[in-house]
Coordinates of C-alpha atoms in Angstrom, one line a residue:
X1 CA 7.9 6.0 -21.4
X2 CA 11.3 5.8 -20.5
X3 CA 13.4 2.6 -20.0
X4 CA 13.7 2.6 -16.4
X5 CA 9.5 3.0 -16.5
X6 CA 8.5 -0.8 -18.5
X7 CA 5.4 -1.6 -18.5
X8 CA 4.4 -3.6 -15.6
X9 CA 2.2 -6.5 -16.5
X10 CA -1.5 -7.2 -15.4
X11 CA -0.9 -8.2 -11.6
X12 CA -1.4 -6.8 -7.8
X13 CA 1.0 -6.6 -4.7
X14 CA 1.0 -8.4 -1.7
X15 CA 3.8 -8.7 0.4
X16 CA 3.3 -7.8 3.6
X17 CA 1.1 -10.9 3.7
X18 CA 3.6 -13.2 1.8
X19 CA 4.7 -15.0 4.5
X20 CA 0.9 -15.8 5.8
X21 CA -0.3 -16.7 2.4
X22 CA 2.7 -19.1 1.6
X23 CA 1.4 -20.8 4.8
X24 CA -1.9 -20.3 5.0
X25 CA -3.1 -20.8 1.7
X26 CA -0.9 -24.1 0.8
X27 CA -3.3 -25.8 3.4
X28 CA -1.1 -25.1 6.5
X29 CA -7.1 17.8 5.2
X30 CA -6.2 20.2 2.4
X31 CA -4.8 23.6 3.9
X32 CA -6.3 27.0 3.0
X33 CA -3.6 30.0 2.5
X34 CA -6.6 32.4 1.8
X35 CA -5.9 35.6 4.5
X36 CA -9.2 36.4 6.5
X37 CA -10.7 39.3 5.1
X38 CA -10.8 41.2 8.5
X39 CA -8.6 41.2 11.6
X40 CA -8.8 38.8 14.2
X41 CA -10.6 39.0 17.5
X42 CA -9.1 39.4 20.7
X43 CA -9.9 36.0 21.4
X44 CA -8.6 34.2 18.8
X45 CA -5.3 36.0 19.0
X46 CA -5.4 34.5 22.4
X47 CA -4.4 30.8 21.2
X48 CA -1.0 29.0 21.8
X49 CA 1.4 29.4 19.2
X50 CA 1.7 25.7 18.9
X51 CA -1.9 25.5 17.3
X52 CA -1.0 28.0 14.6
X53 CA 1.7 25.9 13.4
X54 CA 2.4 27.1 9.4
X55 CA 1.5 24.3 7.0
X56 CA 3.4 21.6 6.0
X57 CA 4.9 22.8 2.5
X58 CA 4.5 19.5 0.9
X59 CA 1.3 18.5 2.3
X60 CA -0.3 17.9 -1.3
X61 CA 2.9 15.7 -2.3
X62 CA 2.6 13.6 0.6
X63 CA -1.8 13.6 -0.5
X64 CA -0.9 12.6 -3.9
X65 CA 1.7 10.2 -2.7
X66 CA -0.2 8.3 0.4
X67 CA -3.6 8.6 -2.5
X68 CA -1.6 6.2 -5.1
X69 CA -0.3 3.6 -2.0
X70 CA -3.9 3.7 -0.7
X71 CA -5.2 3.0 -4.4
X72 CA -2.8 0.7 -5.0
X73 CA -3.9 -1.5 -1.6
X74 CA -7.2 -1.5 -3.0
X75 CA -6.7 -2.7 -6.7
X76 CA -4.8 -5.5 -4.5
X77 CA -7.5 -6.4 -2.4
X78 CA -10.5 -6.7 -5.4
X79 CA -7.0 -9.4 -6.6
X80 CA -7.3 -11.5 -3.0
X81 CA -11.4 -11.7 -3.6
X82 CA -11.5 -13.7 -6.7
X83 CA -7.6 -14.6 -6.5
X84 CA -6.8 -13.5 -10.1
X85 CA -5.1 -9.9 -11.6
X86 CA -7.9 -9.9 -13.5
X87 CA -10.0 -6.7 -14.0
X88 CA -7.8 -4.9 -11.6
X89 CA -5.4 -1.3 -12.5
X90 CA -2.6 -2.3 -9.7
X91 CA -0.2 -1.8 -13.1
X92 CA -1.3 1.7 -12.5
X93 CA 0.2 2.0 -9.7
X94 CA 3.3 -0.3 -8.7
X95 CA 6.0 -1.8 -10.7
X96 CA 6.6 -5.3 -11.7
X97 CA 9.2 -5.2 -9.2
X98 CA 6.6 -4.6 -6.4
X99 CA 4.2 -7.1 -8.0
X100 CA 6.6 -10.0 -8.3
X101 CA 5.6 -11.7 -5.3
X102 CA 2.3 -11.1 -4.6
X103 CA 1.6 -12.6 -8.1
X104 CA 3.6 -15.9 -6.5
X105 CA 0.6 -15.6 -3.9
X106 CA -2.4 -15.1 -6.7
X107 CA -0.9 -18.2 -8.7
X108 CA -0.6 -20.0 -5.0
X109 CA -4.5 -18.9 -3.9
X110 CA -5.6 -20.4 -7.2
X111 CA -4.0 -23.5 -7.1
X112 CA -5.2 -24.1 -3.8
X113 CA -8.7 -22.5 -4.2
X114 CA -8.2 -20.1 -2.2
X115 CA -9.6 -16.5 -1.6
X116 CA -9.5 -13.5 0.6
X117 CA -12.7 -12.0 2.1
X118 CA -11.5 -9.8 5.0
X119 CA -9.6 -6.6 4.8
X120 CA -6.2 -5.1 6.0
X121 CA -6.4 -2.0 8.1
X122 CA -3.5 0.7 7.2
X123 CA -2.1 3.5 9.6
X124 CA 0.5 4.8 6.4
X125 CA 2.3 8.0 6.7
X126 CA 5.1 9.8 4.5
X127 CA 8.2 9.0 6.4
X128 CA 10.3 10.6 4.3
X129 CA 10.7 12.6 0.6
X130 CA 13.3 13.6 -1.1
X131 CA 11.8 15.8 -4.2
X132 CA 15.9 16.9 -5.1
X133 CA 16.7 13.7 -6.6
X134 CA 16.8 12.7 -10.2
X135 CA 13.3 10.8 -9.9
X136 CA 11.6 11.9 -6.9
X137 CA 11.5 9.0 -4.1
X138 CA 8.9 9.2 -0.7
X139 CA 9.0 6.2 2.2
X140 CA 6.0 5.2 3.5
X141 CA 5.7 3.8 6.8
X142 CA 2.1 1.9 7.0
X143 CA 1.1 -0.4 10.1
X144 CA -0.6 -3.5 8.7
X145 CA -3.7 -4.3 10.7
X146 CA -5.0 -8.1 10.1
X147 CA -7.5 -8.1 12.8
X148 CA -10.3 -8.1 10.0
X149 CA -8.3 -10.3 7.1
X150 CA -10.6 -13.4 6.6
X151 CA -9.2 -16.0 4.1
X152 CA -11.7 -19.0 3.1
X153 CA -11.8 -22.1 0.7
X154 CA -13.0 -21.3 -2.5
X155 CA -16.0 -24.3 -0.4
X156 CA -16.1 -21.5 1.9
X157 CA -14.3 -23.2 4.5
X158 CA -12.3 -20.5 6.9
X159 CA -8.5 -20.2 6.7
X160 CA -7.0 -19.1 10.0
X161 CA -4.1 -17.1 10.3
X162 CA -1.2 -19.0 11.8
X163 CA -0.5 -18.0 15.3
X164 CA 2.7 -16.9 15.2
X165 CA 1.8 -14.1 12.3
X166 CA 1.2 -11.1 14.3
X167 CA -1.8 -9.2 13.8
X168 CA -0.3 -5.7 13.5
X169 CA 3.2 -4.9 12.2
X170 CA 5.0 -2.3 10.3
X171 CA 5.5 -2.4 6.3
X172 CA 7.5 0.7 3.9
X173 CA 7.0 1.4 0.7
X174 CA 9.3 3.0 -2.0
X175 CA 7.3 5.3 -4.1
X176 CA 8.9 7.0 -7.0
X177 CA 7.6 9.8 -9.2
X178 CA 7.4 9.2 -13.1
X179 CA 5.8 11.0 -15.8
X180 CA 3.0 13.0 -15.9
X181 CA 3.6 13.5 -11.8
X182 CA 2.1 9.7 -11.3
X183 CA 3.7 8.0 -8.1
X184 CA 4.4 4.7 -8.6
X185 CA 4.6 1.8 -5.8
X186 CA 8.3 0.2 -6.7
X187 CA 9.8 -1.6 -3.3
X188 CA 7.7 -3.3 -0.5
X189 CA 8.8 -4.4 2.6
X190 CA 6.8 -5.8 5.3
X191 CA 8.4 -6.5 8.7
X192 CA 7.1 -8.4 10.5
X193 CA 9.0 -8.6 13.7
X194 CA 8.7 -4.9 13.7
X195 CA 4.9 -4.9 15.7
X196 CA 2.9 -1.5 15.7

């Protein structure tokens, strides 16, 4: 491990819902380069160009690097349902950095009972990647959707989102490769005046 990689500990990430939980919660396709083994029909020669596009080059980066921002979001959510770290991997795959705050909102849910039994819908996409650098960086770009986040009393009485949060806004992610090819989760930002 090198110095800039510490070891992260035990916790999830949730900022893009920071801001509602510091209210709410206080009480207020792979691609296939195989060539066809015989020659194409009249008919299928026949399609726009546009449709034959050639594939994107770094189609399995952006796979590998949308697969640890998704698994990270997941780790994050078992977090919300029992409002502890424990038992989760987000360690696995975002910094402490990343984790800082959404650790605030853990330590928050619990001292106000407090638990999460919704989801968060995600619309993410590479946005950009720069593999040239010294440590390989990507951007994601993810619309937040709460339209199915349900927060309750650990009494089970609902929390409602306060109604200025809107429902669907945009949030980017710094993802950095480190050893052994992991991407790693190390910057969130979620906007919400930025509405998708």
């Amino acid at each position: 491990m090198t110095a800039r990689q510490t070891r992260p500990r035990p916790g999830v990430m949730a900022l893009c819902t920071a801001v509602w939980l510091s209210l709410a919660l206080t009480g207020c396709g792979s691609g296939d380069d195989a060539k066809p083994q015989t020659a194409p029909s009249a008919a299928s020669t026949a399609t726009p160009a546009a449709s034959a596009s050639p594939a994107d080059p770094d189609a399995a980066t952006k796979a590998a690097v949308l697969a640890s921002y998704t698994s990270m979001w997941v780790e994050q959510m078992k977090a919300y349902r029992v409002a502890s770290p424990g038992g989760t991997k987000l360690d696995d795959y975002a910094t402490l950095d990343a984790l800082s705050a959404f650790e605030r909102d853990l330590a928050t849910m619990k001292k106000n009972n407090t638990r999460v039994t919704g989801g968060v819908g995600h619309d993410a996409e590479v946005a950009e990647l720069d593999m040239a650098a010294k440590i390989p960086t990507a951007t994601v770009e993810d619309c937040i959707d709460l339209s199915k986040w349900k927060a309750e009393r650990t009494t089970g009485e609902p929390i409602p989102l306060p109604t200025a949060q809107p429902l669907r806004y945009i949030a980017t992610a710094t993802v950095e490769r480190w050893d052994n090819n992991r991407w790693m989760v190390t910057e969130y930002k979620p906007d919400g005046n930025q509405t998708c």
